[in-house]
Coordinates of C-alpha atoms and ligand atoms in Angstrom, one line a residue:
X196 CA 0.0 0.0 0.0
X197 CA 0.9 3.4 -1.0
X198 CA 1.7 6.0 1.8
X199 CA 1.9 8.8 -0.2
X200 CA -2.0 9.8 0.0
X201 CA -3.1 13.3 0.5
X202 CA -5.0 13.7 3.5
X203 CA -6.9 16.2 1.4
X204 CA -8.8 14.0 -1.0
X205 CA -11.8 12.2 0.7
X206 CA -12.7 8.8 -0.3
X207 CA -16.3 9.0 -1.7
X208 CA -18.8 6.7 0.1
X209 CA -20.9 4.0 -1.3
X210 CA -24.2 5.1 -2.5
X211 CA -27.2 4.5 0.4
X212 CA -28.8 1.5 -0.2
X213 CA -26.0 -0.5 -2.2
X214 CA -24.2 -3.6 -0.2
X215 CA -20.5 -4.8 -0.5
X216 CA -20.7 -8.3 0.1
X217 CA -17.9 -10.1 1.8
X218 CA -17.3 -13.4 3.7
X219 CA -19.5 -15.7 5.2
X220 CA -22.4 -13.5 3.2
X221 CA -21.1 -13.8 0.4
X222 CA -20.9 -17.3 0.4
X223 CA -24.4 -17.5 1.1
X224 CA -25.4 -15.3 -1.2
X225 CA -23.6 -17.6 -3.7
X226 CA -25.0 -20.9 -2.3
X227 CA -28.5 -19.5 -3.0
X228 CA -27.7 -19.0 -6.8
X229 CA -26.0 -22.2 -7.0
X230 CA -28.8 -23.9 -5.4
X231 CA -30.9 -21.4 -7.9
X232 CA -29.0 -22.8 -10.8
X233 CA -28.9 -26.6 -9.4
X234 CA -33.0 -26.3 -9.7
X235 CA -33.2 -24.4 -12.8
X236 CA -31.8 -27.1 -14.4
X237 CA -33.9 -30.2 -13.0
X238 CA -37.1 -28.5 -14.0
X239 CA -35.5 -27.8 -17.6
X240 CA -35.7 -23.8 -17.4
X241 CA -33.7 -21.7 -20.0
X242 CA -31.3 -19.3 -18.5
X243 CA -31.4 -16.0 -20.1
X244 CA -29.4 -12.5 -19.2
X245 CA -31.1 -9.4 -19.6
X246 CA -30.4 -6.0 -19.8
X247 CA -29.9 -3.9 -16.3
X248 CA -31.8 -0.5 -18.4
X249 CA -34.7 -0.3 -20.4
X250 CA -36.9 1.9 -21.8
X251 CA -39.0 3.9 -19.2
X252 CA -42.0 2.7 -20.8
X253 CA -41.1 -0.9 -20.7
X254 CA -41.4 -0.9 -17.0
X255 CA -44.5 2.2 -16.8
X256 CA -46.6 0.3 -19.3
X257 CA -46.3 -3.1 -18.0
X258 CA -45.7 -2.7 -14.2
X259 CA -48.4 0.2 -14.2
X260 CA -48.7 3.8 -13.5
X261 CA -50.4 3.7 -10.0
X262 CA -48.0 0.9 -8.4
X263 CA -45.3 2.2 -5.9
X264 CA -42.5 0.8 -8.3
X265 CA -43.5 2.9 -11.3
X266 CA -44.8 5.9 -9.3
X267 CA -42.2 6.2 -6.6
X268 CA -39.2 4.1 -6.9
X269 CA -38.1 3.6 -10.3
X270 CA -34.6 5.3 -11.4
X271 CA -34.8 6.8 -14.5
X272 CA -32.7 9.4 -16.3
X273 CA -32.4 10.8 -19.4
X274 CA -29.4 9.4 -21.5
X275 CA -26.8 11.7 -23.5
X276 CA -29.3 11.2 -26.6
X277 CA -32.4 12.5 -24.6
X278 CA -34.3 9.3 -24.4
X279 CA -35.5 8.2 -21.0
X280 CA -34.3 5.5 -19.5
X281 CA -35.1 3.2 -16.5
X282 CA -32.7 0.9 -14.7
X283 CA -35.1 -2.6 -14.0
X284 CA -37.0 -2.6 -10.7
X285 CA -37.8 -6.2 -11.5
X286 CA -37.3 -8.9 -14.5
X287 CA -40.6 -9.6 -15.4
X288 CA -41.3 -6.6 -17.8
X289 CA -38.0 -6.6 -19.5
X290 CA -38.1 -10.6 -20.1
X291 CA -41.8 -9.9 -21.5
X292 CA -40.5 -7.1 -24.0
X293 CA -37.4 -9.4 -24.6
X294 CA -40.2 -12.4 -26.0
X295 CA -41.6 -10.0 -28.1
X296 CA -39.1 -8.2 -30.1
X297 CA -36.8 -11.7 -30.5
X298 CA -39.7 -13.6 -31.5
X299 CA -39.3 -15.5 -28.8
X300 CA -43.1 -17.0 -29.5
X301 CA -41.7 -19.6 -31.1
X302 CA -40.3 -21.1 -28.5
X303 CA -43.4 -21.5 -26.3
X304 CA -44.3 -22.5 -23.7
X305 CA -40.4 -20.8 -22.6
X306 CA -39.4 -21.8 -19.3
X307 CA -36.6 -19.3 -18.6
X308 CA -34.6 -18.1 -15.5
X309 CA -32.1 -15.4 -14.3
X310 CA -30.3 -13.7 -11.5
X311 CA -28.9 -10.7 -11.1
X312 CA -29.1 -6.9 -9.7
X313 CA -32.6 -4.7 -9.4
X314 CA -32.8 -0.8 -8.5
X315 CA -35.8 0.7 -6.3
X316 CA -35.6 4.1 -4.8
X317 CA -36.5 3.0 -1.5
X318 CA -36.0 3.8 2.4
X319 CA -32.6 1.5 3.1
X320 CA -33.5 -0.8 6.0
X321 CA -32.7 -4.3 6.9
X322 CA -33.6 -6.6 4.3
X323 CA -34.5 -3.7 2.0
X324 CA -31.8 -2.1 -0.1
X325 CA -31.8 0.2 -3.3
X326 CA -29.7 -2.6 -5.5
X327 CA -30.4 -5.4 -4.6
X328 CA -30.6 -8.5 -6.0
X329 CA -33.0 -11.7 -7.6
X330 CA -33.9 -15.1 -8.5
X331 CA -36.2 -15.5 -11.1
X332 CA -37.7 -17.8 -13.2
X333 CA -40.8 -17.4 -15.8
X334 CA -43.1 -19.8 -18.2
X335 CA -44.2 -17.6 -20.9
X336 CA -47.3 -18.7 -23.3
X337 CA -48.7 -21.6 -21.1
X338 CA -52.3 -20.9 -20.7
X339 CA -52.8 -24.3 -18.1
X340 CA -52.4 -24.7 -14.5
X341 CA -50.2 -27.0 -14.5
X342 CA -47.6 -24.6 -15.5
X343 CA -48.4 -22.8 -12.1
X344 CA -48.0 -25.8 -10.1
X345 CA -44.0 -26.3 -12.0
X346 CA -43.3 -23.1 -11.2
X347 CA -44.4 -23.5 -7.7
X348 CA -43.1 -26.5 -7.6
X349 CA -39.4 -25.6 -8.2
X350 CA -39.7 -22.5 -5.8
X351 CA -40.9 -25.0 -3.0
X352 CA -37.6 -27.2 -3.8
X353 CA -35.0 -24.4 -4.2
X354 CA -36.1 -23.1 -0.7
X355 CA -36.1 -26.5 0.8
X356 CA -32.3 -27.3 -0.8
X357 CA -31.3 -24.4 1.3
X358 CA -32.3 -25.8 3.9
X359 CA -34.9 -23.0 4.7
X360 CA -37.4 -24.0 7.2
X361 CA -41.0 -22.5 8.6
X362 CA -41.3 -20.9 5.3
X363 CA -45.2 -21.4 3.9
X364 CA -46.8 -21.0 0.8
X365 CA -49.3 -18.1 1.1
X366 CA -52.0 -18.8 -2.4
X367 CA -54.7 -16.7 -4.1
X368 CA -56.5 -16.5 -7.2
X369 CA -57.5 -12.9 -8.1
X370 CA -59.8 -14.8 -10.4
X371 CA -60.3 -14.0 -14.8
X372 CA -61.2 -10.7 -15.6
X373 CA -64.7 -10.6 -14.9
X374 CA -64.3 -11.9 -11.5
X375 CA -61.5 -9.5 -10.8
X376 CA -63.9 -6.5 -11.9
X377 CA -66.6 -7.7 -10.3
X378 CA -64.6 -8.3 -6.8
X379 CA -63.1 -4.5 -7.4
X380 CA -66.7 -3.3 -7.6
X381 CA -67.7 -4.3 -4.2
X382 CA -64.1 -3.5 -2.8
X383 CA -64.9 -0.1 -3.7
X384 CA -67.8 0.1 -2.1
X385 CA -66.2 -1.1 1.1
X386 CA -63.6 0.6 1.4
X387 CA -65.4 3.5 0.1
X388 CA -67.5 3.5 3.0
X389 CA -64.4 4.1 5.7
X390 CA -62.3 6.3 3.2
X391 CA -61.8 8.9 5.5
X392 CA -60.1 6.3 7.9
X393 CA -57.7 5.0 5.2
X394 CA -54.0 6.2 4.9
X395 CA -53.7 8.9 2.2
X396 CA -52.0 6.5 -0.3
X397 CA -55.3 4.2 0.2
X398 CA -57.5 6.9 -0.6
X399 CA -55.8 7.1 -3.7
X400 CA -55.8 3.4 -4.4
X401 CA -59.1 3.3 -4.0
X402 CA -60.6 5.1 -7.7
X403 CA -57.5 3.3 -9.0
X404 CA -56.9 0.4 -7.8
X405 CA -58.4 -1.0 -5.2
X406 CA -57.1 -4.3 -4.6
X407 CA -54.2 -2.7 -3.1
X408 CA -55.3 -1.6 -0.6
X409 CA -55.5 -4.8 0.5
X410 CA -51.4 -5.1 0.1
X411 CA -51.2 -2.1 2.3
X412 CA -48.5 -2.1 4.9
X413 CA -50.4 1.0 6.6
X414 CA -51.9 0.0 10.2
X415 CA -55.0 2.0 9.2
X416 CA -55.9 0.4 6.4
X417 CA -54.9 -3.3 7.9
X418 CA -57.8 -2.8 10.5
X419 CA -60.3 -2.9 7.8
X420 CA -58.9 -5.6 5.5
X421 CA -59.6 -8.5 7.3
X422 CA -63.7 -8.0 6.7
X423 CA -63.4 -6.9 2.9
X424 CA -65.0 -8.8 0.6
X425 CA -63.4 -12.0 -0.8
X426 CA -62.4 -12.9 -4.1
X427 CA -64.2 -16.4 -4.0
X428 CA -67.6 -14.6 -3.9
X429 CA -67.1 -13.2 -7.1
X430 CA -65.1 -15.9 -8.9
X431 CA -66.3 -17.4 -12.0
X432 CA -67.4 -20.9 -13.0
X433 CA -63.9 -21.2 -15.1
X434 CA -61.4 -19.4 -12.8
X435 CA -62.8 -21.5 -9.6
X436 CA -61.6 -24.6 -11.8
X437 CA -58.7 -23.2 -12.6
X438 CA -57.9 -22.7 -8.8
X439 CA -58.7 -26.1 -8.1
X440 CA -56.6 -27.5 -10.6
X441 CA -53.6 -25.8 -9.1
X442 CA -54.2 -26.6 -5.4
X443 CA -55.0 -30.2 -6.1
X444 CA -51.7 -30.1 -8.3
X445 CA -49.6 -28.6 -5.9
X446 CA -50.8 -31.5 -3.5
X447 CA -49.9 -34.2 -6.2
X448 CA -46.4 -32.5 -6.1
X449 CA -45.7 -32.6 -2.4
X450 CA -46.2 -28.6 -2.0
X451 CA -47.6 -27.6 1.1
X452 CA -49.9 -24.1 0.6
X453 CA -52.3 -22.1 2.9
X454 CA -55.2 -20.2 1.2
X455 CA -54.4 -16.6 1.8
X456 CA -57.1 -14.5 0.8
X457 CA -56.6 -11.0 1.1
X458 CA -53.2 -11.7 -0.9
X459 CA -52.7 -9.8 -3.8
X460 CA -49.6 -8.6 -5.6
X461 CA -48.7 -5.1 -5.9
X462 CA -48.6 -4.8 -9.7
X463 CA -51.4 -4.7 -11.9
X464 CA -50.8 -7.3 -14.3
X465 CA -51.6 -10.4 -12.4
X466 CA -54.6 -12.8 -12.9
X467 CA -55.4 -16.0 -11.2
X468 CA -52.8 -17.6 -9.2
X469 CA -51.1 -15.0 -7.0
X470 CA -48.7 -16.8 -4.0
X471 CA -45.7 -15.5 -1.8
X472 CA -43.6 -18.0 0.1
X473 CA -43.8 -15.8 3.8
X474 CA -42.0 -17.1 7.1
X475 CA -43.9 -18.6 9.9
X476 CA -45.4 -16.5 12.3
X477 CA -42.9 -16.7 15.4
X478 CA -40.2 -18.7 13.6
X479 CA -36.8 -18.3 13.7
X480 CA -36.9 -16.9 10.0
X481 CA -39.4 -14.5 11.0
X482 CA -37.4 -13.2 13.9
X483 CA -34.5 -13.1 11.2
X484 CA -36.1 -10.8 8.8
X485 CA -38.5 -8.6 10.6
X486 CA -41.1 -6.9 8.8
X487 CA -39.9 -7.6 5.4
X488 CA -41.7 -10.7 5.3
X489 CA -41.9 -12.0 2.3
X490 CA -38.9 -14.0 0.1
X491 CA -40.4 -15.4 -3.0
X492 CA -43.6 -13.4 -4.7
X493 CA -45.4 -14.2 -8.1
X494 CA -48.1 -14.9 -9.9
X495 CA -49.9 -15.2 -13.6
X496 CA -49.6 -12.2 -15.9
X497 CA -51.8 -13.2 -18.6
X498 CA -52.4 -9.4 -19.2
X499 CA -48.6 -8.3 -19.3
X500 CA -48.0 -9.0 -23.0
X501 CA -50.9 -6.9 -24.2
X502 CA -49.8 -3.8 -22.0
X503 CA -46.4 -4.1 -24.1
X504 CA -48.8 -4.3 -27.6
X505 CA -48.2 -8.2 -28.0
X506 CA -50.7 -10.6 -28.9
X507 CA -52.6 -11.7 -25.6
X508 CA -49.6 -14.2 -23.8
X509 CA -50.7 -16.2 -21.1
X510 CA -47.5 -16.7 -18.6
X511 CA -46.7 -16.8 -14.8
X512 CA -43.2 -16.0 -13.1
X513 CA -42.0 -14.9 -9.5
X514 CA -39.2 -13.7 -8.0
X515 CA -37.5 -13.6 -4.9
X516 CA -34.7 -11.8 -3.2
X517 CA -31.6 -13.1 -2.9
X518 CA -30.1 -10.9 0.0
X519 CA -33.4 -12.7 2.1
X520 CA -32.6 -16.4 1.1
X521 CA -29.2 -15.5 1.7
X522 CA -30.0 -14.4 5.5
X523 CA -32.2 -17.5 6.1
X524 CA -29.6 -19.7 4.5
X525 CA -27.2 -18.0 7.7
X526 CA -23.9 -17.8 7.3
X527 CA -21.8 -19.9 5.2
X528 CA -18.2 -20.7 6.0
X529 CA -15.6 -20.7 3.3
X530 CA -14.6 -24.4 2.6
X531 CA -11.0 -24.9 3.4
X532 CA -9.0 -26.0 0.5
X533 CA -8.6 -29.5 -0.9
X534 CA -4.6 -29.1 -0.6
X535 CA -2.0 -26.2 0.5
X536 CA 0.9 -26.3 -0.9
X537 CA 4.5 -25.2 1.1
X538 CA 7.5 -24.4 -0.7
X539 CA 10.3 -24.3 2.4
X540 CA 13.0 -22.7 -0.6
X541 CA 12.2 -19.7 -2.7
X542 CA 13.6 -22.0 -5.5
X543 CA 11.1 -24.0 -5.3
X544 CA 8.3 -21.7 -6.3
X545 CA 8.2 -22.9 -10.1
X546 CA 7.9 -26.4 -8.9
X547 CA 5.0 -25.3 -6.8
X548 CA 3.2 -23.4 -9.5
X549 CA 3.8 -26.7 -11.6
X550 CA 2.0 -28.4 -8.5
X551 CA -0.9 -26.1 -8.4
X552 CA -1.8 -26.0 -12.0
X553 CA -1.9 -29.9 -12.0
X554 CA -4.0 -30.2 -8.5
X555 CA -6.4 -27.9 -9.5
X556 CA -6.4 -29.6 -13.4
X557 CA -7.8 -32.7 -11.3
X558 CA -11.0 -30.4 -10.1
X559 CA -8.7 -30.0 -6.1
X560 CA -8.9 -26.4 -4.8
X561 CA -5.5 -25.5 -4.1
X562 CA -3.3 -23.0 -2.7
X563 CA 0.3 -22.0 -2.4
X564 CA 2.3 -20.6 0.2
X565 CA 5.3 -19.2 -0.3
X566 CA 6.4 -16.4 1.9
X567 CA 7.6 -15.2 5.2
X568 CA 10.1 -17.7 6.8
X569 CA 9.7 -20.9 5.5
X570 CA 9.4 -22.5 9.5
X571 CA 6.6 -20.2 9.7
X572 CA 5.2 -21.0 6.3
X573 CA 4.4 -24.8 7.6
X574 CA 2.7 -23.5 10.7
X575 CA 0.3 -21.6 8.3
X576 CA -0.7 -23.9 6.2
X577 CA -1.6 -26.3 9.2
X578 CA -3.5 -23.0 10.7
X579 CA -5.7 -23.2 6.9
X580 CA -6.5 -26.4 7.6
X581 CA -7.1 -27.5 4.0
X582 CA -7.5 -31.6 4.0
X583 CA -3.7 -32.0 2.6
X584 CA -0.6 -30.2 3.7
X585 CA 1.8 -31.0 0.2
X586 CA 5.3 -29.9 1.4
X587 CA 8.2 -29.0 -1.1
X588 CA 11.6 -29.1 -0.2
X589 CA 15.1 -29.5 -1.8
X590 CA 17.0 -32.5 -0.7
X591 CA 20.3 -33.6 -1.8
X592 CA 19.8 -31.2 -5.0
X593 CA 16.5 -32.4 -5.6
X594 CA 12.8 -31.9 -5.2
X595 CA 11.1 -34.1 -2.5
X596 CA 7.4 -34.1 -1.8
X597 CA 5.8 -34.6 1.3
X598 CA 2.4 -35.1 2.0
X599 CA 0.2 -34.5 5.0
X600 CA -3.4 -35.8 4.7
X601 CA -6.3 -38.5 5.3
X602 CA -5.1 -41.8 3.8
X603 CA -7.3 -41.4 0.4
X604 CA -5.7 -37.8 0.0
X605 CA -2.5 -39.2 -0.3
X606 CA -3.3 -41.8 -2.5
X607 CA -4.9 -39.3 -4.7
X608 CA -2.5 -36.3 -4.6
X609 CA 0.3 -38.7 -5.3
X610 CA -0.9 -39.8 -8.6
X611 CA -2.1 -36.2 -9.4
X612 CA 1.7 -34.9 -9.1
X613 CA 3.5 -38.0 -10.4
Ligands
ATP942 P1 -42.2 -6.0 -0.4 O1 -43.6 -6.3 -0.1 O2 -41.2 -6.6 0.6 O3 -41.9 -4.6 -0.8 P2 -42.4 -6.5 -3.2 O4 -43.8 -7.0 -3.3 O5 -42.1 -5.2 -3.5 O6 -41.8 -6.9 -1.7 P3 -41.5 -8.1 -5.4 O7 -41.5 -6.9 -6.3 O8 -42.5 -9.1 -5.5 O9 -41.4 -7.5 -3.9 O10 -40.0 -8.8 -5.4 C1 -39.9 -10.1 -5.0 C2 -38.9 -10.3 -3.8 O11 -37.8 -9.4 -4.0 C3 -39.4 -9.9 -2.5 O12 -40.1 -10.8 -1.9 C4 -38.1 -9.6 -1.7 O13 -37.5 -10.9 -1.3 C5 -37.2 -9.0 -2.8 N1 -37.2 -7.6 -2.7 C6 -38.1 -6.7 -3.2 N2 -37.7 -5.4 -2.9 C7 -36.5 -5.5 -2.3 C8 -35.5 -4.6 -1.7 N3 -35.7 -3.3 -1.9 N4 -34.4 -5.0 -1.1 C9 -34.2 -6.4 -1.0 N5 -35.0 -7.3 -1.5 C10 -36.2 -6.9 -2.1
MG943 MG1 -41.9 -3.4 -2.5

């Protein structure tokens, strides 16, 4: 390290609400998308990357005007060539303009899944950041329930391989279009009767959209959300089957759900099946993640595509955040290395490197030590406590190996550097 700097020069300070992730978190934060990828891959989803901007409208089109993503926490700018620009809240709208303009139709139904960073201008609290990051995973032009219960079906499994517990399945429908209109009707009229009770932003909802009111995280309007009307009242003939054909599918899978019914999701492009995966009351991962309760969200979207002026796509998706599972997953110690290497000479440093390219050739995670005083430098690499000590030495003019480990170590690292 340099001495030389001026005291006068201040070292600017990450932006509020962005992480560094070190250590034991960010091994966790890596198991998650290991596990994430493990999964993708026995349920046979694509992986796709998309883009971390998009156009503005992308996300005000699809996501909706009223929501608190488009109307308060999106960051947009303006780029050098005046356009406006939005860097993604969330995947599902950029995915959805990505099958459109590739063509991507012809690939349906397309299972697809990604991971990676998301921007919200929100207040920075635990659990709740301004980049932060996502799993995500999507089946785009299936119309039947049984794409719901896959999709659930692989978010129950990923959370389970992480060895997440007291975690439930939280399920609604929000019923077709006519029973969503006809369920917004009578919310209207109940919550129209107490509006001068309701927060301010629930005021507001309620000529817009209603139903989220019943997302609300404001104390005055939880009070009167427990009597609203349900959904089930109003559901059709069709979406009522379409309900049952999920829950009795998720049962056939193994996935334990709770009916949840004043669930909805914030944005306004879901239909039928909306779910979050939400910690037990009085669990452990409750306790662990306060009032940022929920880790895995989604639903069906078989209105998104339109919104984006693409031919009417059924599809469902959901999404959860990775800094959560990460904290419910608890910390996650590095694993100590398959073999540290010890060269006792300075000499010996090219037969070392010779070592470590050929240990690590056979898939062992190796290191090399090869500095301070070489008494010392045995000492340290007992203190790593990687599963083989391999120590290099120069005896009578020539190169002799010592090894230090569990009997099949031996055996193995011997024929690896023979
Ligand atoms: P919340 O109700 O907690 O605000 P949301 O409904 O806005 O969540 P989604 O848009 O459905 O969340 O995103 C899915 C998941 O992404 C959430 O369940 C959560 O795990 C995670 N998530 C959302 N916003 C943040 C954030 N600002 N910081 C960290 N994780 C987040
Ligand atoms: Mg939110």
């Amino acid at each position: 390290m340099s001495k030389s700097k001026t005291p006068s020069v201040k070292t600017p300070q990450a932006i509020r609400g962005t992480q560094d992730i070190f250590g034991p978190e960010a091994e966790a934060f890596a198991f998650v998308v290991e596990t994430f990828e493990r999964v993708r891959k026995l349920y046979r989803f694509r992986r796709v990357e998309m883009p971390v901007f998009e156009k503005t409208e992308v996300f005000a089109r699809s996501i909706g005007e009223t929501t608190d993503i488009v109307s308060k926490e999106m960051y947009s700018f303006e780029d050098r060539g005046g356009e406006s620009l939005t860097l993604r809240p969330e995947f599902t709208a950029g995915i959805a303009r990505a099958f459109l303009t590739n063509g991507w139709q012809q690939h349906a139904p397309l299972k697809v899944g990604t991971h990676g960073p998301l921007f919200r201008y929100e207040r920075p609290q635990k659990g709740r950041y301004r980049q932060f990051h996502q799993i995500d995973a999507e089946i785009i032009g299936a119309a039947e329930p049984q794409a719901d219960v896959e999709l659930l079906a692989m978010a129950d499994q990923i959370i389970r391989e992480l060895g997440i517990e007291d975690v439930t399945l939280h399920l609604n429908t929000l019923g077709d279009g006519d029973s969503r209109d006809a369920w917004r009707a009578a919310l209207i009229e109940y919550f129209g009767a107490v509006k001068d009770e309701l927060s301010e932003d629930s005021q507001e909802r309620l000529e817009k959209n209603p139903l989220r009111i019943l997302d609300s995280k404001d104390r005055r309007d939880q009070k009167f959300v427990a009597d609203a009307p349900k959904i089930d009242a109003y559901l059709s003939d069709e979406a009522t089957a379409f309900f049952d054909a999920v829950t009795s599918g998720l049962d056939a899978a193994g996935v334990k759900w709770k009916r949840a019914e004043s669930l909805v999701r914030g944005l306004d492009y879901y239909r039928h099946t909306a779910f979050e995966f939400i910690p037990d009351e009085g669990s452990a991962a409750a306790d662990a993640l306060g009032s940022q309760s929920t880790i895995l969200g989604g639903g069906r979207y078989d209105g998104l595509m339109e919104s984006l002026g693409g031919a009417p796509t059924p599809a469902v998706g959901w999404a959860a955040g990775i800094e959560r599972l990460a904290m419910l997953v608890g910390e996650k110690g590095e694993a100590p290395a398959d073999a540290t290497v010890v060269v006792e000479d300075d000499s010996l440093i090219t037969e070392g490197v010779r070592s470590l390219g050929r240990l690590r050739a056979e898939g062992l995670s190796a290191e090399m030590i090869a500095s301070g005083s070489p008494r010392k430098r045995f000492d340290k690499a007992v203190k790593a406590g990687a599963r083989a000590i391999v120590g290099l030495s120069v005896q009578d003019g020539e190169t002799n190996v010592r090894i230090k480990a569990e009997d099949d170590m031996t055996a193995r690292i011997k024929a690896v550097l023979n």
